[in-house]
Short mmCIF file of C-alpha atoms and ligand atoms in Angstrom, two decimals:
data_model
loop_
_atom_site.label_atom_id
_atom_site.label_comp_id
_atom_site.label_asym_id
_atom_site.label_seq_id
_atom_site.Cartn_x
_atom_site.Cartn_y
_atom_site.Cartn_z
CA MET C 1 34.22 35.91 20.31
CA THR C 2 31.12 34.09 18.26
CA ASP C 3 32.26 30.67 16.21
CA LEU C 4 30.68 30.80 12.76
CA ALA C 5 29.55 27.81 13.09
CA ASP C 6 27.14 29.15 15.23
CA LEU C 7 25.85 31.96 12.63
CA THR C 8 22.39 31.20 11.07
CA LEU C 9 22.69 31.32 7.03
CA SER C 10 21.03 34.25 6.83
CA GLU C 11 23.92 36.24 9.38
CA ALA C 12 26.78 34.04 7.09
CA THR C 13 25.46 35.41 3.97
CA SER C 14 25.53 39.32 5.79
CA GLY C 15 28.77 38.01 6.89
CA LEU C 16 29.93 36.51 3.90
CA GLN C 17 28.36 39.54 1.49
CA GLY C 18 29.31 42.02 3.57
CA GLY C 19 33.53 40.85 4.01
CA GLU C 20 32.83 39.93 7.44
CA MET C 21 34.72 37.05 6.82
CA THR C 22 35.20 34.03 4.12
CA ALA C 23 33.53 31.33 2.90
CA VAL C 24 36.90 29.07 3.56
CA GLU C 25 36.72 30.36 7.03
CA LEU C 26 33.06 29.48 7.49
CA LEU C 27 34.25 26.30 6.11
CA GLU C 28 37.43 26.16 8.51
CA ALA C 29 34.92 26.73 11.79
CA VAL C 30 32.56 23.77 10.40
CA HIS C 31 34.87 21.17 9.31
CA ARG C 32 36.23 21.77 13.05
CA ARG C 33 32.88 21.45 14.81
CA ALA C 34 31.91 19.12 12.39
CA THR C 35 36.37 17.34 14.35
CA MET C 36 34.77 18.11 18.06
CA THR C 37 31.48 16.16 17.36
CA GLU C 38 31.43 13.52 14.92
CA ALA C 39 32.75 10.60 17.08
CA GLN C 40 29.89 11.19 19.34
CA LEU C 41 26.84 12.62 16.74
CA HIS C 42 28.28 10.20 13.98
CA ALA C 43 25.93 13.04 12.03
CA TYR C 44 28.03 12.15 8.18
CA LEU C 45 28.30 9.16 6.22
CA ASN C 46 30.85 10.61 3.78
CA ILE C 47 32.75 14.44 4.50
CA ASP C 48 33.86 15.35 1.45
CA ARG C 49 36.27 18.41 2.38
CA PRO C 50 37.97 18.56 -0.57
CA GLY C 51 35.41 19.02 -2.87
CA ALA C 52 34.14 21.91 -0.05
CA ALA C 53 37.71 23.76 -0.10
CA ARG C 54 37.44 24.18 -3.50
CA ALA C 55 34.30 25.49 -3.46
CA ALA C 56 34.20 27.55 -1.04
CA VAL C 57 37.72 29.09 -2.52
CA ALA C 58 35.28 29.32 -5.82
CA ALA C 59 32.92 31.42 -3.50
CA ASP C 60 35.15 32.90 -2.45
CA SER C 61 36.21 34.65 -5.30
CA ALA C 62 32.70 35.85 -6.39
CA LEU C 63 32.26 37.11 -3.59
CA GLY C 64 35.74 39.48 -3.95
CA LYS C 65 34.22 40.28 -6.86
CA GLY C 66 31.46 41.64 -6.05
CA ALA C 67 29.57 39.22 -8.89
CA ALA C 68 25.78 38.19 -8.25
CA VAL C 69 26.35 35.94 -6.04
CA SER C 70 23.03 34.71 -4.10
CA LYS C 71 21.64 34.18 -0.66
CA LEU C 72 23.52 31.05 -0.16
CA THR C 73 26.74 31.76 -1.59
CA GLY C 74 29.56 30.24 0.16
CA ILE C 75 27.48 29.04 2.38
CA PRO C 76 27.87 24.81 3.95
CA VAL C 77 25.23 22.83 2.71
CA ALA C 78 24.89 18.85 4.36
CA LEU C 79 23.54 16.34 2.00
CA LYS C 80 21.26 13.57 3.32
CA ASP C 81 22.10 10.64 1.31
CA ASN C 82 19.94 9.10 -1.09
CA LEU C 83 20.00 12.19 -3.13
CA VAL C 84 23.13 11.19 -5.91
CA THR C 85 25.70 13.41 -6.14
CA ARG C 86 28.60 13.14 -8.89
CA GLY C 87 31.34 11.91 -8.36
CA LEU C 88 30.86 11.48 -4.88
CA GLU C 89 29.70 8.15 -3.74
CA THR C 90 26.30 7.80 -2.60
CA THR C 91 24.35 4.65 -0.09
CA CYS C 92 21.73 5.82 1.17
CA SER C 93 23.32 3.84 3.98
CA SER C 94 22.14 0.39 2.73
CA LYS C 95 24.94 -2.26 1.99
CA ILE C 96 24.03 -2.93 -1.73
CA LEU C 97 24.79 0.63 -2.79
CA ALA C 98 28.03 0.89 -1.39
CA GLY C 99 30.58 2.81 -3.76
CA TYR C 100 28.05 3.26 -5.93
CA LEU C 101 29.67 6.67 -7.66
CA PRO C 102 26.48 8.72 -9.37
CA PRO C 103 27.18 9.67 -12.80
CA TYR C 104 24.87 13.04 -12.29
CA ASP C 105 23.80 15.19 -9.49
CA ALA C 106 20.34 15.49 -8.63
CA THR C 107 18.50 18.57 -9.40
CA VAL C 108 18.55 20.16 -6.02
CA VAL C 109 22.14 19.54 -6.15
CA GLY C 110 22.30 21.53 -9.43
CA ARG C 111 20.48 23.81 -7.65
CA LEU C 112 22.10 24.45 -4.30
CA ARG C 113 25.41 24.27 -6.86
CA GLU C 114 24.29 26.57 -9.48
CA ALA C 115 23.69 29.05 -6.03
CA GLY C 116 27.60 29.52 -3.65
CA SER C 117 26.39 27.10 -1.49
CA VAL C 118 29.28 24.40 -0.66
CA ILE C 119 28.33 21.23 -0.53
CA VAL C 120 30.09 19.67 3.05
CA GLY C 121 29.09 16.34 3.42
CA LYS C 122 26.75 12.81 2.93
CA THR C 123 24.50 13.08 6.39
CA ASN C 124 23.43 9.05 8.24
CA LEU C 125 19.70 8.51 7.26
CA ASP C 126 17.64 5.41 7.64
CA GLU C 127 18.66 2.83 5.19
CA PHE C 128 16.64 3.73 2.23
CA ALA C 129 14.94 6.63 3.97
CA MET C 130 12.43 3.36 6.10
CA GLY C 131 12.99 4.65 10.02
CA SER C 132 11.90 7.03 12.51
CA SER C 133 15.01 7.06 14.11
CA THR C 134 18.25 6.48 12.10
CA GLU C 135 18.82 3.02 13.84
CA ASN C 136 18.25 0.85 10.14
CA SER C 137 21.12 2.62 8.47
CA ALA C 138 23.13 -0.29 7.64
CA TYR C 139 26.89 2.37 8.88
CA GLY C 140 25.46 2.59 12.69
CA THR C 141 22.98 5.05 13.89
CA SER C 142 23.09 9.19 14.01
CA ARG C 143 22.90 10.61 18.08
CA ASN C 144 21.09 13.17 19.46
CA PRO C 145 22.95 17.02 19.68
CA TRP C 146 20.71 17.12 23.26
CA ASN C 147 21.86 13.80 24.34
CA PRO C 148 23.30 11.45 22.63
CA GLU C 149 22.28 8.17 24.36
CA ARG C 150 18.69 9.12 22.19
CA VAL C 151 18.20 9.88 18.87
CA PRO C 152 17.78 12.44 16.60
CA GLY C 153 14.72 11.46 15.26
CA GLY C 154 15.05 10.35 11.00
CA SER C 155 14.86 9.08 8.62
CA SER C 156 17.10 12.83 7.80
CA GLY C 157 18.40 12.13 11.75
CA GLY C 158 22.12 12.71 9.99
CA SER C 159 20.83 16.29 8.27
CA ALA C 160 19.07 17.40 12.19
CA ALA C 161 21.73 16.81 13.93
CA ALA C 162 24.73 18.59 11.77
CA VAL C 163 22.41 21.64 11.50
CA ALA C 164 21.70 21.88 15.23
CA VAL C 165 25.47 21.38 16.12
CA GLY C 166 26.31 23.77 13.12
CA SER C 167 28.43 21.38 11.58
CA ALA C 168 26.38 22.45 8.68
CA LEU C 169 24.17 25.83 8.32
CA ALA C 170 21.39 24.08 6.76
CA ALA C 171 21.04 20.55 4.97
CA LEU C 172 18.33 19.06 2.58
CA GLY C 173 15.97 15.81 3.78
CA SER C 174 13.32 14.42 2.71
CA ASP C 175 9.75 13.65 3.16
CA THR C 176 8.32 10.25 3.02
CA GLY C 177 5.56 9.89 5.78
CA GLY C 178 7.70 12.86 7.63
CA SER C 179 11.40 12.36 7.97
CA ILE C 180 11.86 16.17 7.32
CA ARG C 181 9.98 17.39 10.16
CA GLN C 182 10.13 14.91 12.72
CA PRO C 183 13.90 14.67 13.19
CA ALA C 184 14.06 18.60 13.04
CA SER C 185 10.75 18.93 16.22
CA LEU C 186 13.62 15.95 18.48
CA CYS C 187 16.61 17.97 17.20
CA GLY C 188 15.26 21.35 17.79
CA ILE C 189 16.11 22.98 14.73
CA VAL C 190 13.12 23.94 11.75
CA GLY C 191 12.17 21.30 9.28
CA MET C 192 10.08 21.34 6.14
CA LYS C 193 8.69 19.41 3.20
CA PRO C 194 6.80 22.24 0.14
CA THR C 195 4.09 20.57 -1.93
CA TYR C 196 4.48 17.65 -3.29
CA GLY C 197 6.17 18.44 -7.16
CA LEU C 198 7.85 21.57 -6.17
CA VAL C 199 11.36 20.69 -5.32
CA SER C 200 12.43 18.09 -8.53
CA ARG C 201 12.35 14.58 -7.13
CA TYR C 202 15.37 14.26 -10.13
CA GLY C 203 18.36 12.42 -8.06
CA LEU C 204 17.08 11.82 -5.61
CA ILE C 205 16.24 8.35 -5.42
CA ALA C 206 13.26 6.79 -4.27
CA PHE C 207 11.56 5.35 -2.28
CA ALA C 208 7.35 5.38 -2.31
CA SER C 209 7.17 8.34 -5.62
CA SER C 210 4.12 9.85 -4.82
CA LEU C 211 4.87 10.87 -0.81
CA ASP C 212 8.68 11.77 -1.33
CA GLN C 213 9.18 15.33 -1.25
CA ILE C 214 13.21 17.02 -0.96
CA GLY C 215 13.03 19.93 1.39
CA PRO C 216 15.39 22.28 4.02
CA LEU C 217 16.33 21.75 7.60
CA THR C 218 17.68 25.45 9.71
CA ARG C 219 17.99 26.79 12.51
CA THR C 220 15.66 29.51 11.35
CA VAL C 221 12.26 29.77 9.47
CA THR C 222 14.03 32.45 7.58
CA ASP C 223 16.40 30.40 6.60
CA SER C 224 13.78 27.69 5.35
CA VAL C 225 12.31 30.24 2.89
CA THR C 226 15.98 30.76 2.21
CA VAL C 227 17.17 27.49 0.95
CA LEU C 228 13.37 26.51 -0.83
CA GLU C 229 13.39 29.75 -2.40
CA ALA C 230 16.80 27.61 -4.83
CA LEU C 231 15.49 25.00 -5.15
CA ALA C 232 12.07 24.69 -5.90
CA GLY C 233 10.47 25.15 -9.82
CA TYR C 234 10.00 23.36 -11.81
CA ASP C 235 11.61 20.73 -14.19
CA PRO C 236 11.66 18.61 -17.14
CA ALA C 237 13.19 15.61 -15.95
CA ASP C 238 10.45 14.91 -13.56
CA SER C 239 7.33 14.00 -14.88
CA THR C 240 5.81 14.54 -10.91
CA SER C 241 7.49 18.53 -11.30
CA HIS C 242 3.97 21.68 -10.57
CA PRO C 243 4.64 23.21 -13.92
CA GLY C 244 3.13 26.19 -12.30
CA ALA C 245 4.28 29.25 -11.03
CA VAL C 246 6.63 28.90 -7.66
CA PRO C 247 4.04 30.68 -4.06
CA ASP C 248 5.85 33.66 -2.52
CA PHE C 249 7.06 32.16 0.26
CA ARG C 250 9.13 35.27 2.04
CA ALA C 251 5.76 37.62 1.00
CA GLY C 252 4.84 36.87 5.05
CA LEU C 253 7.42 36.22 7.00
CA GLU C 254 6.64 39.61 9.49
CA ARG C 255 2.86 39.96 7.88
CA GLY C 256 1.64 38.38 11.15
CA VAL C 257 -0.98 36.24 12.49
CA ALA C 258 -4.18 38.82 13.61
CA GLY C 259 -7.14 37.92 11.33
CA LEU C 260 -6.26 34.06 10.36
CA ARG C 261 -7.71 31.09 11.23
CA ILE C 262 -5.72 28.42 13.30
CA GLY C 263 -7.29 25.11 13.04
CA VAL C 264 -6.30 22.60 16.18
CA VAL C 265 -6.59 18.93 14.86
CA SER C 266 -8.37 16.51 17.06
CA GLU C 267 -7.38 13.82 15.98
CA LEU C 268 -3.34 14.51 16.74
CA SER C 269 -4.48 16.35 20.61
CA GLY C 270 -4.45 14.27 23.89
CA GLU C 271 -4.30 10.17 23.67
CA GLY C 272 -0.95 8.72 22.18
CA ILE C 273 0.39 12.49 22.85
CA ASP C 274 3.59 13.09 26.13
CA PRO C 275 1.78 15.25 28.38
CA GLN C 276 4.27 17.71 28.36
CA VAL C 277 4.35 17.22 24.58
CA GLN C 278 0.53 18.44 24.29
CA ALA C 279 1.08 21.13 26.45
CA ALA C 280 3.92 22.60 25.10
CA VAL C 281 1.58 22.92 22.26
CA ALA C 282 -1.33 23.94 23.57
CA ARG C 283 -0.04 26.88 24.89
CA MET C 284 1.38 28.27 21.64
CA VAL C 285 -2.69 28.54 20.28
CA THR C 286 -3.29 30.19 23.31
CA SER C 287 0.08 33.55 22.42
CA LEU C 288 -1.59 33.11 18.84
CA GLU C 289 -5.14 33.81 19.55
CA GLY C 290 -3.60 36.44 21.85
CA GLU C 291 -1.65 37.06 18.47
CA GLY C 292 -5.03 37.71 17.26
CA ALA C 293 -5.42 34.51 15.13
CA LYS C 294 -9.29 33.04 15.37
CA VAL C 295 -8.84 29.59 16.66
CA THR C 296 -11.05 26.40 16.41
CA GLU C 297 -10.78 22.60 16.45
CA VAL C 298 -10.49 20.83 13.89
CA SER C 299 -12.42 17.16 13.31
CA LEU C 300 -10.69 15.49 10.77
CA PRO C 301 -11.85 11.83 10.82
CA SER C 302 -9.82 9.91 8.60
CA PHE C 303 -6.22 10.42 10.10
CA GLU C 304 -7.34 7.72 12.45
CA TYR C 305 -7.15 5.29 9.11
CA ALA C 306 -3.98 7.61 7.29
CA LEU C 307 -0.80 5.42 8.78
CA SER C 308 -1.81 2.25 8.33
CA ALA C 309 -3.10 3.77 4.45
CA TYR C 310 0.78 5.26 4.61
CA TYR C 311 2.17 1.09 5.85
CA LEU C 312 0.26 -0.60 3.17
CA ILE C 313 0.56 3.06 -0.28
CA ALA C 314 4.39 3.60 0.93
CA PRO C 315 6.12 -0.41 1.38
CA ALA C 316 3.86 -1.08 -2.20
CA GLU C 317 5.78 1.67 -3.72
CA CYS C 318 9.24 0.52 -2.38
CA SER C 319 8.66 -2.89 -3.33
CA ALA C 320 8.51 -1.62 -7.18
CA ASN C 321 11.32 1.97 -6.40
CA LEU C 322 13.47 -0.96 -5.30
CA ALA C 323 13.33 -4.04 -8.26
CA ARG C 324 16.57 -2.23 -9.68
CA PHE C 325 18.89 -2.93 -6.56
CA ASP C 326 19.59 -5.89 -8.37
CA GLY C 327 23.66 -6.87 -8.14
CA VAL C 328 23.65 -6.35 -12.15
CA ARG C 329 23.93 -1.66 -12.35
CA TYR C 330 24.43 -1.04 -9.15
CA GLY C 331 26.93 -1.57 -5.66
CA LEU C 332 27.53 -5.19 -4.73
CA ARG C 333 27.07 -8.39 -6.13
CA ARG C 334 27.45 -11.39 -4.41
CA ASP C 335 27.28 -14.30 -7.44
CA GLY C 336 25.25 -18.31 -7.83
CA ASP C 337 24.80 -20.52 -10.70
CA THR C 338 22.37 -18.51 -12.54
CA VAL C 339 20.58 -15.35 -12.33
CA GLU C 340 18.10 -16.40 -10.37
CA GLU C 341 20.05 -16.83 -8.22
CA MET C 342 23.31 -14.11 -7.90
CA MET C 343 20.15 -11.84 -7.22
CA ALA C 344 18.24 -13.11 -4.16
CA ASN C 345 22.08 -13.26 -3.01
CA THR C 346 22.39 -9.63 -3.54
CA ARG C 347 19.28 -8.72 -2.73
CA ALA C 348 19.08 -11.24 0.68
CA GLU C 349 23.71 -9.47 1.92
CA GLY C 350 22.55 -5.96 1.04
CA PHE C 351 18.62 -4.82 1.77
CA GLY C 352 18.94 -4.59 5.66
CA PRO C 353 15.38 -5.81 7.98
CA GLU C 354 13.56 -2.68 7.91
CA VAL C 355 13.18 -2.64 3.55
CA THR C 356 13.51 -6.41 3.42
CA ARG C 357 10.44 -6.64 5.87
CA ARG C 358 8.87 -3.69 3.38
CA ILE C 359 9.53 -5.57 -0.11
CA LEU C 360 7.75 -8.45 1.66
CA LEU C 361 4.89 -6.56 3.23
CA GLY C 362 4.75 -4.32 -0.16
CA THR C 363 4.32 -7.41 -2.68
CA TYR C 364 2.54 -8.52 -1.13
CA ALA C 365 -0.02 -5.97 -1.22
CA LEU C 366 0.23 -5.59 -4.66
CA SER C 367 -0.09 -8.86 -5.81
CA ALA C 368 -2.28 -9.82 -7.54
CA GLY C 369 -6.17 -11.16 -5.89
CA TYR C 370 -4.94 -8.74 -2.93
CA TYR C 371 -4.62 -5.44 -4.56
CA ASP C 372 -7.80 -4.58 -4.78
CA ALA C 373 -8.77 -4.90 -0.42
CA PHE C 374 -4.84 -3.83 0.85
CA TYR C 375 -3.01 -1.15 -2.24
CA GLY C 376 -7.07 -0.32 -3.43
CA GLN C 377 -8.59 0.05 -0.47
CA ALA C 378 -5.42 1.77 1.22
CA GLN C 379 -6.13 4.16 -2.33
CA ARG C 380 -9.95 4.51 -1.57
CA VAL C 381 -8.49 5.81 2.70
CA ARG C 382 -6.16 8.25 0.83
CA THR C 383 -9.30 9.83 -0.61
CA LEU C 384 -11.25 10.74 2.40
CA ILE C 385 -7.54 12.55 4.39
CA LEU C 386 -7.38 14.33 1.03
CA ASN C 387 -11.29 15.51 1.50
CA ASP C 388 -11.56 15.54 5.02
CA PHE C 389 -8.23 17.64 5.04
CA ASP C 390 -10.15 19.71 1.74
CA SER C 391 -13.10 20.03 4.18
CA ALA C 392 -11.29 21.47 6.76
CA TYR C 393 -9.65 24.54 5.00
CA GLY C 394 -13.31 24.75 3.48
CA GLN C 395 -13.22 26.84 7.43
CA VAL C 396 -9.93 28.00 8.04
CA ASP C 397 -5.91 28.45 6.28
CA VAL C 398 -3.30 26.31 8.76
CA LEU C 399 -4.12 22.76 10.41
CA VAL C 400 -1.53 22.32 13.37
CA SER C 401 -0.33 19.65 15.89
CA PRO C 402 3.06 18.46 18.20
CA THR C 403 4.72 17.47 14.97
CA SER C 404 6.28 14.08 16.83
CA PRO C 405 3.63 12.67 19.95
CA THR C 406 7.24 12.51 21.81
CA THR C 407 10.04 14.10 22.19
CA ALA C 408 13.74 12.37 21.37
CA PHE C 409 13.38 8.44 22.56
CA GLU C 410 16.40 6.28 23.65
CA VAL C 411 18.44 4.25 21.89
CA GLY C 412 16.79 0.62 20.80
CA ALA C 413 13.93 2.26 22.04
CA ARG C 414 11.59 1.33 19.62
CA ALA C 415 14.16 -0.51 17.50
CA THR C 416 13.00 -3.82 17.95
CA ASP C 417 8.90 -2.46 18.48
CA PRO C 418 7.86 -2.29 14.23
CA LEU C 419 5.09 -0.83 15.29
CA ALA C 420 6.03 1.57 17.65
CA MET C 421 8.22 3.19 15.75
CA TYR C 422 5.31 3.38 12.98
CA MET C 423 3.93 5.88 15.90
CA SER C 424 6.31 8.17 15.77
CA ASP C 425 5.17 9.70 12.76
CA VAL C 426 1.36 9.65 13.27
CA CYS C 427 1.02 13.68 13.28
CA THR C 428 3.41 14.00 10.18
CA ILE C 429 1.83 10.98 7.48
CA PRO C 430 -1.17 12.80 6.64
CA SER C 431 0.25 15.92 4.89
CA ASN C 432 2.39 13.63 2.73
CA LEU C 433 -1.25 11.25 1.70
CA SER C 434 -2.65 14.83 0.73
CA GLY C 435 0.38 16.36 -0.75
CA HIS C 436 -0.16 19.36 1.44
CA PRO C 437 3.59 21.40 2.73
CA GLY C 438 3.64 20.90 6.31
CA ILE C 439 6.66 23.00 9.17
CA SER C 440 8.58 22.15 11.96
CA VAL C 441 8.58 25.15 14.65
CA PRO C 442 11.02 24.51 17.62
CA VAL C 443 8.86 25.51 20.22
CA GLY C 444 10.68 24.66 23.55
CA LEU C 445 12.33 21.99 26.06
CA ASP C 446 10.44 19.87 28.40
CA ASP C 447 11.98 18.65 31.94
CA ALA C 448 14.69 16.40 30.42
CA GLY C 449 15.85 19.42 28.39
CA LEU C 450 14.69 18.49 25.32
CA PRO C 451 12.93 19.49 21.88
CA ILE C 452 9.57 20.23 21.27
CA GLY C 453 8.71 20.51 17.43
CA PHE C 454 5.52 21.98 17.10
CA GLN C 455 3.39 21.89 13.40
CA VAL C 456 2.45 24.02 10.75
CA MET C 457 0.00 22.46 7.85
CA ALA C 458 -1.44 24.40 4.71
CA PRO C 459 -3.16 23.83 1.45
CA ALA C 460 -1.71 22.88 -1.72
CA LEU C 461 0.71 25.42 -2.78
CA GLY C 462 0.15 27.47 0.33
CA GLU C 463 3.44 27.62 1.33
CA GLU C 464 3.12 31.13 1.64
CA VAL C 465 0.24 31.35 4.97
CA LEU C 466 3.16 28.13 5.89
CA PHE C 467 5.59 29.90 6.70
CA GLN C 468 4.00 33.36 8.28
CA VAL C 469 2.18 31.31 10.49
CA ALA C 470 5.85 29.40 11.08
CA ALA C 471 7.06 33.01 11.24
CA GLU C 472 5.44 34.08 14.34
CA VAL C 473 5.56 30.62 16.13
CA GLU C 474 8.74 31.49 16.19
CA ARG C 475 8.42 34.84 16.58
CA ILE C 476 6.44 34.16 19.85
CA ALA C 477 9.13 30.91 21.50
CA GLY C 478 11.76 32.68 20.61
CA PHE C 479 13.92 29.40 21.47
CA SER C 480 16.49 29.57 21.05
CA GLU C 481 18.33 27.88 23.43
CA ARG C 482 21.92 24.94 21.83
CA PRO C 483 22.92 21.61 22.17
CA ALA C 484 25.42 21.40 24.95
CA LEU C 485 27.79 19.61 22.30
CA ALA C 486 27.47 22.55 19.66
CA ASN C 487 29.94 24.09 22.54
CA SER C 488 32.65 21.49 21.61
CA ARG C 489 35.44 24.44 20.72
CA ALA C 490 38.46 23.48 18.24
CA ASP C 491 40.39 25.61 20.26
CA ILE C 492 39.92 23.75 23.60
N1 LIG J 1 9.41 7.05 9.65
C1 LIG J 1 8.67 6.84 7.65
C2 LIG J 1 8.81 5.52 7.48
O1 LIG J 1 9.50 4.72 7.72
C3 LIG J 1 8.27 7.77 7.09
C4 LIG J 1 10.27 8.25 7.27
C5 LIG J 1 10.34 9.15 5.01
O2 LIG J 1 9.48 9.88 5.80
N2 LIG J 1 11.25 9.00 4.93
O3 LIG J 1 8.09 5.30 6.01
#
């Protein structure tokens, strides 16, 4: 018999609405899976059993009454712990926020609750979402369910590990430079970053406000659509929220790729990409061509400078955003003889080394006399990248590349080398700088049995064609392998 924790979100929706199971049973299966795997994975910082149990009972009552329900009613969803949840501790994996109980729900959390989903708990991340492995968490590293010696990616590594192993059917993450797509790639699931502004950031604890976007991590492309449908749409509480129409995410799912123009990004192939990742991406491109897509290689020369520009813009914005953690308003406080000393003591103890490094870099890049040479220059590079994208999208409908240059690396392998860690996001960062959508779809395993992700990118509000191509990639790949840890059975 199938363990309910192994169902995809769509399968669970049909099961719940067809009366084959209850939301309480589904939640119990997910809890059993968490019990069997958490000691090894540490995907969660906090599992909210009482809150989830109440939501599951409410979902069952709505389902039983034949009331209007949504595809998410009764579905167990995990939240990255940089999304504020009313009355439920939210730490951003930082000591500085230990014990912080937010007085409100993020807009996306409210939308999930209204849709009837069951919030399982809060997942681990790199502190304030700064990192690519979850090793920067103040509360311990999450592990990759395919091989616990390896990282799950980051910063939404806990969310990705939970979905991959079945301790949630879907999860939310945030993506500033790749933090949804890269861990999805390393954990063998689907991770999607929407167009900037499509999903409200209200209640997402800000890292770099001009880059941050919230998006879904799921096992399938259709499930990604289902979650995004619940999240997307204008929110007056976020001044950067897109006021226009939301694209039709579902319209292209069955359409195939015949006649579509697909561009392979030259700057994201070859050098620096692991040969097995490169080969898997090339095979997928050939198959897409076989399905009728017109494939060309496209050069976006400014991509070469994307990583450098990102590592000025993101720290600059983070240094401003994190100024609010001053020991007065939230979480940790360490006293001193003066207010300045109290703030210095609090921040020195509360922030980990990577966050400290970013605040220092960002403050420097914004300081008088250097602003133009660093921050201003990076913003000009951002414009060049946008121009490159614009001219590429004059020739092709979507762009494709690997999601991550390598598969999951060993815990510790890049922990002491920030530059090596920063390279993890070389393929994903350009779409953050441009605000465009991107998705990672698993296409196979390397020789070590670790998942490989394929990235599809589209122009702003191009989610319809993005999901259209992603669905075809998923169909061709037929990736159905599950990590060994997902076979943990509670009844053994
Ligand atoms: N790894 C990148 C960084 O450390 C991206 C993080 C993210 O997308 N939140 O900044």
